[in-house]
Coordinates of N, CA and C in Angstrom, one line a residue:
X8 N 109.4 176.8 64.7 CA 109.4 176.6 66.2 C 110.9 176.1 66.6
X9 N 111.4 177.0 67.7 CA 112.8 176.7 68.1 C 112.7 175.4 68.9
X10 N 114.0 174.8 69.4 CA 114.1 173.6 70.1 C 113.5 173.9 71.5
X11 N 113.8 175.0 72.0 CA 113.2 175.2 73.4 C 111.6 175.3 73.4
X12 N 111.1 175.9 72.4 CA 109.6 175.9 72.2 C 109.0 174.5 72.1
X13 N 109.8 173.7 71.3 CA 109.4 172.3 71.1 C 109.4 171.4 72.5
X14 N 110.5 171.8 73.2 CA 110.8 171.1 74.6 C 109.5 171.5 75.5
X15 N 109.3 172.8 75.5 CA 108.0 173.2 76.4 C 106.8 172.5 76.0
X16 N 106.7 172.5 74.5 CA 105.3 171.8 74.1 C 105.4 170.2 74.6
X17 N 106.5 169.6 74.6 CA 106.6 168.3 75.0 C 106.4 168.1 76.5
X18 N 106.5 169.1 77.2 CA 106.4 168.9 78.7 C 104.9 168.7 79.1
X19 N 103.9 169.1 78.2 CA 102.8 169.2 78.5 C 102.1 167.8 78.4
X20 N 101.3 167.3 79.4 CA 100.7 166.1 79.4 C 99.2 166.1 79.2
X21 N 98.7 165.9 78.2 CA 97.1 166.0 78.0 C 96.3 165.1 78.8
X22 N 95.0 165.6 79.2 CA 94.1 164.8 80.0 C 93.5 163.7 79.0
X23 N 93.1 162.7 79.5 CA 92.5 161.6 78.8 C 91.1 162.3 78.2
X24 N 90.9 162.2 76.7 CA 89.9 162.6 76.1 C 88.6 161.8 76.4
X25 N 88.6 160.7 77.0 CA 87.5 159.8 77.4 C 87.2 160.0 78.9
X26 N 88.3 160.7 79.6 CA 88.0 160.9 81.2 C 88.2 159.6 81.9
X27 N 88.9 158.8 81.5 CA 89.3 157.6 82.3 C 90.7 157.5 82.7
X28 N 91.0 156.7 83.8 CA 92.2 156.6 84.4 C 92.8 155.5 83.6
X29 N 94.2 155.5 83.5 CA 94.9 154.3 82.6 C 94.6 154.5 81.3
X30 N 94.2 155.7 80.6 CA 93.7 155.8 79.2 C 94.9 155.3 78.3
X31 N 94.5 154.5 77.4 CA 95.4 154.1 76.5 C 96.0 155.1 75.5
X32 N 95.2 156.2 75.2 CA 95.4 157.3 74.2 C 96.5 158.0 74.9
X33 N 96.3 158.3 76.1 CA 97.5 159.2 76.8 C 98.8 158.3 76.9
X34 N 98.8 157.2 77.1 CA 99.9 156.4 77.0 C 100.6 156.5 75.7
X35 N 99.8 156.3 74.6 CA 100.4 156.4 73.3 C 100.8 157.6 72.9
X36 N 100.2 158.7 73.4 CA 100.6 160.0 73.2 C 102.0 160.3 73.8
X37 N 102.1 159.7 75.1 CA 103.3 160.0 75.9 C 104.5 159.3 75.2
X38 N 104.3 158.0 74.7 CA 105.3 157.4 73.9 C 105.7 158.1 72.6
X39 N 104.7 158.6 71.9 CA 104.9 159.4 70.6 C 105.8 160.6 71.0
X40 N 105.4 161.4 72.1 CA 106.1 162.6 72.5 C 107.6 162.2 72.8
X41 N 107.8 161.1 73.6 CA 109.2 160.6 73.9 C 109.9 160.4 72.7
X42 N 109.3 159.7 71.7 CA 110.0 159.5 70.5 C 110.4 160.8 69.7
X43 N 109.5 161.7 69.7 CA 109.7 163.0 69.1 C 110.8 163.7 69.8
X44 N 110.9 163.6 71.0 CA 112.0 164.3 71.8 C 113.3 163.6 71.4
X45 N 113.3 162.3 71.3 CA 114.7 161.7 71.0 C 114.9 162.0 69.4
X46 N 114.0 162.1 68.6 CA 114.3 162.4 67.0 C 114.8 164.0 67.2
X47 N 114.1 164.8 67.9 CA 114.6 166.2 68.1 C 116.1 166.3 68.6
X48 N 116.4 165.4 69.6 CA 117.7 165.5 70.1 C 118.8 165.2 68.9
X49 N 118.4 164.2 68.2 CA 119.4 163.7 67.2 C 119.6 164.7 66.0
X50 N 118.5 165.6 65.9 CA 118.8 166.8 64.9 C 119.9 167.8 65.5
X51 N 120.1 167.7 66.7 CA 121.1 168.6 67.3 C 122.4 168.1 67.7
X52 N 122.6 166.6 67.5 CA 123.8 166.0 67.9 C 124.6 165.5 66.7
X53 N 125.9 165.6 66.6 CA 126.7 165.0 65.6 C 126.8 163.6 65.9
X54 N 126.4 162.7 64.8 CA 126.4 161.2 65.1 C 127.9 160.7 65.3
X55 N 128.9 161.1 64.7 CA 130.3 160.7 64.9 C 130.9 160.8 66.3
X56 N 130.7 162.2 66.8 CA 131.5 162.7 67.9 C 130.7 162.8 69.2
X57 N 129.2 162.8 68.9 CA 128.6 162.9 70.2 C 128.3 164.4 70.6
X58 N 129.1 165.4 70.0 CA 129.1 166.7 70.3 C 127.8 167.4 69.7
X59 N 127.3 168.5 70.1 CA 126.3 169.2 69.3 C 126.9 169.4 68.0
X60 N 125.9 169.5 67.0 CA 126.3 169.7 65.7 C 126.2 171.2 65.2
X61 N 126.3 171.4 64.1 CA 126.4 172.8 63.4 C 125.1 173.6 63.6
X62 N 124.1 173.0 63.4 CA 122.7 173.5 63.6 C 122.5 173.9 64.9
X63 N 122.8 173.0 65.9 CA 122.7 173.6 67.4 C 123.6 174.6 67.7
X64 N 124.9 174.7 67.2 CA 125.7 175.9 67.3 C 125.2 177.0 66.8
X65 N 124.6 177.1 65.6 CA 124.0 178.5 65.0 C 122.8 178.9 65.9
X66 N 122.0 177.9 66.4 CA 120.8 178.4 67.2 C 121.3 178.7 68.6
X67 N 122.3 178.2 69.1 CA 122.8 178.6 70.6 C 123.6 179.8 70.4
X68 N 124.2 180.0 69.3 CA 125.0 181.3 69.4 C 124.1 182.5 69.3
X69 N 123.1 182.4 68.6 CA 122.1 183.5 68.5 C 121.6 183.8 69.9
X70 N 121.2 182.7 70.8 CA 120.7 182.7 72.1 C 121.7 183.4 73.0
X71 N 122.9 182.9 72.8 CA 123.9 183.6 73.8 C 124.4 184.9 73.5
X72 N 124.3 185.4 72.2 CA 124.3 186.7 71.8 C 123.3 187.6 72.5
X73 N 122.1 187.1 72.4 CA 120.9 187.8 72.9 C 120.9 187.9 74.4
X74 N 121.5 186.8 75.0 CA 121.7 186.7 76.5 C 122.9 187.9 76.8
X75 N 123.8 188.1 76.2 CA 124.9 188.9 76.3 C 124.4 190.3 76.3
X76 N 123.6 190.6 75.2 CA 123.1 192.0 75.1 C 122.1 192.5 76.3
X77 N 121.5 191.3 76.8 CA 120.5 191.5 78.0 C 121.3 191.6 79.2
X78 N 122.4 190.9 79.6 CA 123.0 191.1 80.7 C 124.2 192.1 80.9
X79 N 124.8 192.2 79.6 CA 126.0 193.1 79.5 C 127.2 192.2 79.7
X80 N 127.2 190.9 79.7 CA 128.3 190.0 79.9 C 128.6 189.4 78.4
X81 N 130.0 189.4 78.2 CA 130.6 189.1 76.9 C 130.4 187.6 76.7
X82 N 130.3 187.2 75.3 CA 130.2 185.8 75.1 C 131.4 185.5 74.3
X83 N 132.1 184.3 74.5 CA 133.2 183.9 73.7 C 133.0 182.9 72.8
X84 N 134.0 182.9 71.8 CA 134.0 181.8 70.9 C 135.4 181.1 70.7
X85 N 135.5 179.8 70.6 CA 136.8 179.1 70.7 C 136.6 178.1 69.3
X86 N 137.4 178.4 68.2 CA 137.5 177.5 67.1 C 138.8 176.7 67.1
X87 N 138.6 175.5 66.8 CA 139.9 174.7 66.7 C 139.8 173.8 65.3
X88 N 141.0 173.7 64.9 CA 141.2 172.8 63.7 C 142.3 172.0 64.0
X89 N 142.1 170.5 63.7 CA 143.3 169.6 63.9 C 144.2 169.8 62.8
X90 N 145.6 169.9 63.2 CA 146.6 170.1 62.3 C 147.1 168.9 61.4
X91 N 147.3 169.1 60.2 CA 147.5 168.2 59.2 C 146.6 166.8 59.3
X92 N 145.4 167.0 59.4 CA 144.4 165.9 59.5 C 144.4 165.0 58.3
X93 N 144.5 165.8 57.2 CA 144.5 165.1 55.9 C 145.6 164.0 55.9
X94 N 146.8 164.3 56.4 CA 147.9 163.3 56.5 C 147.5 162.1 57.4
X95 N 146.7 162.3 58.4 CA 146.2 161.1 59.2 C 145.3 160.2 58.3
X96 N 144.3 160.8 57.7 CA 143.5 160.0 56.7 C 144.2 159.4 55.7
X97 N 145.3 160.0 55.0 CA 145.9 159.5 53.9 C 146.9 158.3 54.4
X98 N 147.4 158.4 55.6 CA 148.4 157.5 56.1 C 147.6 156.2 56.7
X99 N 146.5 156.5 57.5 CA 146.0 155.5 58.3 C 144.6 155.1 57.9
X100 N 143.8 155.9 56.8 CA 142.6 155.5 56.6 C 141.5 156.4 57.3
X101 N 140.5 156.4 56.7 CA 139.3 157.2 57.2 C 138.7 156.8 58.7
X102 N 138.9 155.4 58.9 CA 138.4 154.9 60.2 C 139.1 155.4 61.3
X103 N 140.5 155.3 61.0 CA 141.5 155.9 62.0 C 141.2 157.5 62.1
X104 N 141.0 158.1 61.1 CA 140.6 159.7 61.2 C 139.5 159.8 61.9
X105 N 138.3 158.9 61.8 CA 137.2 159.1 62.7 C 137.6 158.8 64.1
X106 N 138.4 157.9 64.5 CA 138.8 157.7 65.9 C 139.5 159.0 66.4
X107 N 140.4 159.7 65.5 CA 140.9 160.9 65.9 C 140.0 161.9 66.2
X108 N 138.9 162.0 65.4 CA 137.9 163.1 65.7 C 137.2 162.8 66.9
X109 N 136.8 161.5 67.3 CA 136.1 161.2 68.5 C 136.9 161.3 69.7
X110 N 138.2 161.1 69.5 CA 139.3 161.4 70.7 C 139.2 162.9 70.8
X111 N 139.3 163.5 69.9 CA 139.4 165.1 70.1 C 138.2 165.6 70.7
X112 N 137.0 165.1 70.3 CA 135.7 165.5 70.9 C 135.7 165.2 72.4
X113 N 136.2 164.0 72.8 CA 136.2 163.7 74.2 C 137.1 164.7 75.0
X114 N 138.4 165.0 74.5 CA 139.1 165.9 75.1 C 138.5 167.4 75.3
X115 N 137.8 167.6 74.3 CA 137.2 168.9 74.2 C 136.1 169.0 75.2
X116 N 135.2 167.9 75.3 CA 134.2 167.8 76.2 C 134.5 168.1 77.6
X117 N 135.7 167.2 78.0 CA 136.0 167.3 79.4 C 137.1 168.5 79.7
X118 N 137.4 169.3 78.7 CA 138.5 170.3 79.0 C 137.8 171.6 79.1
X119 N 136.5 171.8 78.6 CA 135.8 173.1 78.7 C 135.0 173.3 80.0
X120 N 134.5 174.3 80.2 CA 133.7 174.5 81.4 C 132.4 173.8 81.3
X121 N 131.7 173.7 82.5 CA 130.4 173.0 82.5 C 129.3 173.7 81.6
X122 N 129.4 175.1 81.6 CA 128.5 175.9 81.0 C 128.7 176.0 79.5
X123 N 129.9 175.6 79.1 CA 130.3 175.9 77.7 C 129.5 174.9 76.7
X124 N 129.5 175.2 75.5 CA 128.8 174.4 74.5 C 129.6 174.0 73.4
X125 N 130.2 172.8 73.4 CA 131.1 172.3 72.4 C 130.4 171.7 71.3
X126 N 130.8 172.0 70.0 CA 130.0 171.5 68.8 C 131.3 171.2 67.8
X127 N 130.6 170.2 66.9 CA 131.4 170.0 65.7 C 131.0 170.9 64.6
X128 N 131.9 171.7 64.2 CA 131.5 172.7 63.2 C 131.7 172.1 61.7
X129 N 132.5 171.1 61.6 CA 132.4 170.4 60.3 C 133.8 169.9 59.9
X130 N 133.9 168.7 59.1 CA 135.3 168.2 59.1 C 136.0 167.9 60.2
X131 N 137.2 168.5 60.3 CA 138.1 168.5 61.4 C 138.0 169.6 62.3
X132 N 137.1 170.6 62.2 CA 136.9 171.7 62.8 C 135.9 171.6 64.1
X133 N 136.0 172.0 65.1 CA 135.4 172.2 66.4 C 135.0 173.7 66.7
X134 N 134.0 173.9 67.4 CA 133.9 175.3 67.9 C 133.1 175.2 69.2
X135 N 133.5 176.1 70.1 CA 132.8 176.0 71.5 C 132.4 177.6 71.8
X136 N 131.1 177.5 72.2 CA 130.5 178.8 72.7 C 130.7 178.9 74.2
X137 N 131.3 180.1 74.6 CA 131.7 180.3 76.1 C 130.9 181.4 76.6
X138 N 129.8 181.0 77.3 CA 129.0 182.1 77.8 C 129.5 182.9 79.0
X139 N 129.2 183.9 79.1 CA 129.7 184.9 80.3 C 131.1 184.8 80.5
X140 N 132.0 185.2 79.6 CA 133.4 185.0 79.7 C 134.3 186.2 79.4
X141 N 135.5 186.4 80.0 CA 136.4 187.4 79.6 C 137.4 186.8 78.6
X142 N 137.9 187.6 78.0 CA 139.0 187.1 77.0 C 140.1 186.3 77.6
X143 N 140.5 186.8 78.8 CA 141.6 185.9 79.5 C 141.3 184.5 79.8
X144 N 140.0 184.4 80.4 CA 139.6 182.9 80.7 C 139.2 182.2 79.5
X145 N 138.8 182.9 78.4 CA 138.5 182.0 77.1 C 139.9 181.6 76.6
X146 N 141.0 182.3 76.7 CA 142.3 182.0 76.2 C 142.7 180.8 77.0
X147 N 142.5 180.9 78.4 CA 142.9 179.8 79.4 C 142.4 178.5 79.0
X148 N 141.0 178.5 78.6 CA 140.4 177.2 78.3 C 140.8 176.9 77.0
X149 N 141.2 177.7 76.0 CA 141.8 177.1 74.7 C 143.0 176.4 74.9
X150 N 144.0 177.2 75.9 CA 145.3 176.7 76.0 C 145.2 175.3 76.8
X151 N 144.2 175.2 77.6 CA 144.1 173.8 78.4 C 143.7 172.7 77.4
X152 N 142.8 173.1 76.4 CA 142.4 172.1 75.5 C 143.6 171.7 74.5
X153 N 144.4 172.8 74.2 CA 145.5 172.6 73.2 C 146.5 171.7 73.8
X154 N 146.8 172.0 75.0 CA 147.8 171.1 75.8 C 147.4 169.7 75.9
X155 N 146.0 169.6 76.2 CA 145.5 168.2 76.4 C 145.6 167.3 75.1
X156 N 145.3 168.0 73.9 CA 145.4 167.3 72.5 C 146.8 167.0 72.3
X157 N 147.7 167.9 72.5 CA 149.2 167.6 72.3 C 149.7 166.6 73.2
X158 N 149.2 166.4 74.4 CA 149.7 165.5 75.4 C 149.1 164.3 75.2
X159 N 148.0 164.0 74.5 CA 147.2 162.7 74.6 C 147.0 162.1 73.3
X160 N 148.1 161.4 72.8 CA 148.0 160.6 71.6 C 146.9 159.6 71.7
X161 N 146.2 159.1 70.5 CA 145.3 158.0 70.6 C 145.9 156.7 69.8
X162 N 145.3 155.6 70.1 CA 145.7 154.5 69.6 C 144.9 154.2 68.3
X163 N 145.5 153.9 67.2 CA 145.0 153.5 65.8 C 145.9 152.8 65.1
X164 N 145.4 151.7 64.4 CA 146.4 150.8 63.7 C 147.5 150.4 64.7
X165 N 147.1 150.0 65.8 CA 148.0 149.4 66.9 C 149.2 150.2 67.2
X166 N 149.0 151.4 67.0 CA 150.1 152.5 67.3 C 149.5 153.7 67.9
X167 N 150.5 154.4 68.5 CA 150.2 155.7 69.1 C 150.3 156.9 68.2
X168 N 149.1 157.6 67.9 CA 149.2 158.6 67.0 C 148.9 160.0 67.6
X169 N 150.0 160.9 67.5 CA 150.0 162.1 68.0 C 149.1 163.2 67.2
X170 N 148.5 164.0 67.8 CA 147.8 165.1 67.2 C 148.2 166.5 67.9
X171 N 147.8 167.5 66.9 CA 148.0 168.9 67.6 C 146.8 169.6 66.9
X172 N 146.6 170.8 67.4 CA 145.4 171.6 66.9 C 145.7 173.2 67.0
X173 N 145.2 173.8 66.1 CA 145.5 175.3 66.1 C 143.9 175.9 66.5
X174 N 144.1 177.0 67.2 CA 143.0 177.7 67.8 C 142.9 179.1 67.5
X175 N 141.6 179.7 67.3 CA 141.3 181.1 67.2 C 140.2 181.5 68.3
X176 N 140.5 182.5 69.1 CA 139.6 182.8 70.3 C 139.4 184.2 70.3
X177 N 138.2 184.6 70.8 CA 137.8 186.1 70.9 C 136.5 186.1 71.7
X178 N 136.1 187.1 72.1 CA 134.8 187.4 72.8 C 134.1 188.5 72.2
X179 N 132.7 188.5 72.3 CA 132.0 189.5 71.6 C 131.3 190.2 72.8
X180 N 131.6 191.5 73.0 CA 131.1 192.1 74.3 C 129.7 192.8 73.8
X181 N 128.9 192.9 74.7 CA 127.5 193.7 74.5 C 127.8 194.9 74.0
X182 N 126.9 195.1 72.9 CA 127.0 196.5 72.2 C 128.0 196.4 70.8
X183 N 128.7 195.3 70.7 CA 129.5 195.2 69.5 C 128.6 194.9 68.4
X184 N 129.1 195.5 67.3 CA 128.3 195.5 66.0 C 128.3 194.2 65.3
X185 N 129.3 193.3 65.6 CA 129.1 192.1 64.9 C 128.0 191.3 65.2
X186 N 127.3 190.7 64.1 CA 126.2 189.8 64.5 C 126.8 188.3 64.5
X187 N 126.0 187.3 64.6 CA 126.6 185.9 64.8 C 127.6 185.6 63.6
X188 N 127.1 186.0 62.5 CA 128.0 185.6 61.3 C 129.4 186.4 61.3
X189 N 129.3 187.7 61.5 CA 130.6 188.4 61.7 C 131.4 187.9 62.8
X190 N 130.7 187.5 64.0 CA 131.6 187.0 65.0 C 132.3 185.8 64.6
X191 N 131.6 184.9 64.0 CA 132.3 183.6 63.6 C 133.5 183.9 62.6
X192 N 133.4 184.8 61.7 CA 134.3 185.1 60.6 C 135.5 185.8 61.2
X193 N 135.3 186.4 62.4 CA 136.5 187.0 63.2 C 137.2 185.9 63.9
X194 N 136.5 185.0 64.3 CA 137.3 183.8 64.9 C 138.0 182.9 64.0
X195 N 137.4 182.8 62.8 CA 137.8 182.2 61.7 C 139.4 182.7 61.1
X196 N 139.3 184.0 61.1 CA 140.5 184.8 60.7 C 141.7 184.4 61.8
X197 N 141.2 184.5 63.0 CA 142.3 184.0 64.0 C 142.9 182.8 64.0
X198 N 141.9 181.8 63.7 CA 142.3 180.4 63.4 C 143.4 180.2 62.3
X199 N 143.0 181.0 61.3 CA 143.7 181.0 60.0 C 145.2 181.5 60.3
X200 N 145.2 182.5 61.3 CA 146.4 183.1 61.6 C 147.4 182.3 62.3
X201 N 146.7 181.4 63.3 CA 147.4 180.4 64.0 C 148.0 179.3 63.1
X202 N 147.4 178.9 61.8 CA 147.9 178.0 61.0 C 149.2 178.6 60.4
X203 N 149.0 180.1 59.9 CA 150.1 180.7 59.3 C 151.4 180.8 60.2
X204 N 151.2 180.9 61.6 CA 152.3 181.2 62.4 C 152.9 179.8 62.7
X205 N 152.6 178.6 62.1 CA 153.2 177.4 62.5 C 152.3 176.3 63.1
X206 N 151.0 176.5 63.5 CA 150.1 175.7 64.0 C 150.5 175.3 65.4
X207 N 149.5 174.5 66.0 CA 149.6 174.1 67.4 C 149.9 175.3 68.4
X208 N 149.0 176.3 68.2 CA 149.0 177.6 68.9 C 147.6 178.0 69.1
X209 N 147.4 179.1 70.1 CA 146.1 179.8 70.2 C 146.4 181.2 69.8
X210 N 145.7 181.7 68.8 CA 145.6 183.2 68.4 C 144.4 183.9 69.0
X211 N 144.7 185.0 69.4 CA 143.6 185.8 70.1 C 144.0 187.2 70.1
X212 N 143.2 188.4 70.3 CA 143.5 189.7 70.4 C 144.3 189.9 71.7
X213 N 145.1 191.0 71.7 CA 145.9 191.2 72.8 C 145.0 191.2 74.2
X214 N 145.4 190.6 75.3 CA 144.9 190.6 76.6 C 144.8 192.1 77.0
X215 N 143.7 192.4 77.6 CA 143.5 193.7 78.3 C 142.8 194.5 77.3
X216 N 142.5 194.3 76.0 CA 141.7 195.0 75.1 C 140.3 194.9 75.4
X217 N 140.1 193.7 75.8 CA 138.7 193.4 76.1 C 138.2 193.3 77.6
X218 N 137.1 193.6 77.8 CA 136.7 193.6 79.5 C 136.7 192.3 80.1
X219 N 137.0 192.2 81.3 CA 137.1 190.8 82.0 C 136.1 190.9 83.0
X220 N 135.0 191.7 82.9 CA 133.9 191.6 83.9 C 133.1 190.6 83.6
X221 N 133.0 189.4 84.4 CA 132.2 188.3 84.1 C 131.2 187.9 85.2
X222 N 130.8 188.8 86.0 CA 129.9 188.6 87.1 C 128.5 188.1 86.6
X223 N 128.0 187.1 87.0 CA 126.7 186.7 86.4 C 125.8 186.5 87.6
X224 N 124.7 186.9 87.4 CA 123.5 187.1 88.4 C 123.1 185.5 88.8
X225 N 122.6 185.4 89.9 CA 122.2 183.9 90.4 C 121.1 183.5 89.4
X226 N 120.1 184.1 88.9 CA 119.1 183.7 87.9 C 119.8 183.3 86.6
X227 N 120.8 184.2 86.2 CA 121.4 183.9 85.0 C 122.3 182.6 84.9
X228 N 122.9 182.4 86.2 CA 123.8 181.2 86.4 C 122.9 180.0 86.3
X229 N 121.7 180.0 87.0 CA 120.8 178.8 86.9 C 120.5 178.5 85.5
X230 N 120.2 179.6 84.6 CA 119.8 179.3 83.2 C 121.0 178.8 82.5
X231 N 122.3 179.3 82.8 CA 123.5 178.8 82.0 C 123.9 177.4 82.5
X232 N 123.4 177.0 83.6 CA 123.7 175.6 84.1 C 122.7 174.6 83.9
X233 N 121.5 175.1 83.5 CA 120.4 174.2 83.1 C 120.7 173.1 82.2
X234 N 120.4 171.9 82.5 CA 120.7 170.8 81.8 C 122.1 170.3 81.9

């Protein structure tokens, strides 16, 4: 059962089996369902950063690809990796490294669009699903986050520690042959290219190669902004 299906299930409030008002059984069921919802949310959130986790990313990417095929609107992916993160851990310790990850997660959360889905991919890697986006806009989002990270050192061990990050960005258009796994591999290759070229940069296909048509219907916009 998917997370959405479980959420729908949890919305249902049963009638009292005894047919009385203020039923203790209904109250206990409600508390149980609220606890189930809390536990379910924990399965989709990274404990360290508060972003969505890898599991949520994989499920959401499949949903957004299906939405893209249905609406004809492209879906984008932005992957970033903190540069020389091992050096931060080795120099200052893992607690400071964790501060760096939380700091990056905050900048990512405030730097992307409201409809985007920021996730921790693993280690010092983060990934963002960008629904209904053209390549030019996806690159603009990545550049904004890159500049924010570069310009926003964090405090660790009573000193300011600077960070930079490398990015891979592309979009998957409706009708593309790539499945979710192939799409992620494409983004990963672009990220690797950014590292090869010297880090602290955004790598993407040439602008103009991909369609920039990102018009979204009213109904689709409501779904994208839900929650």
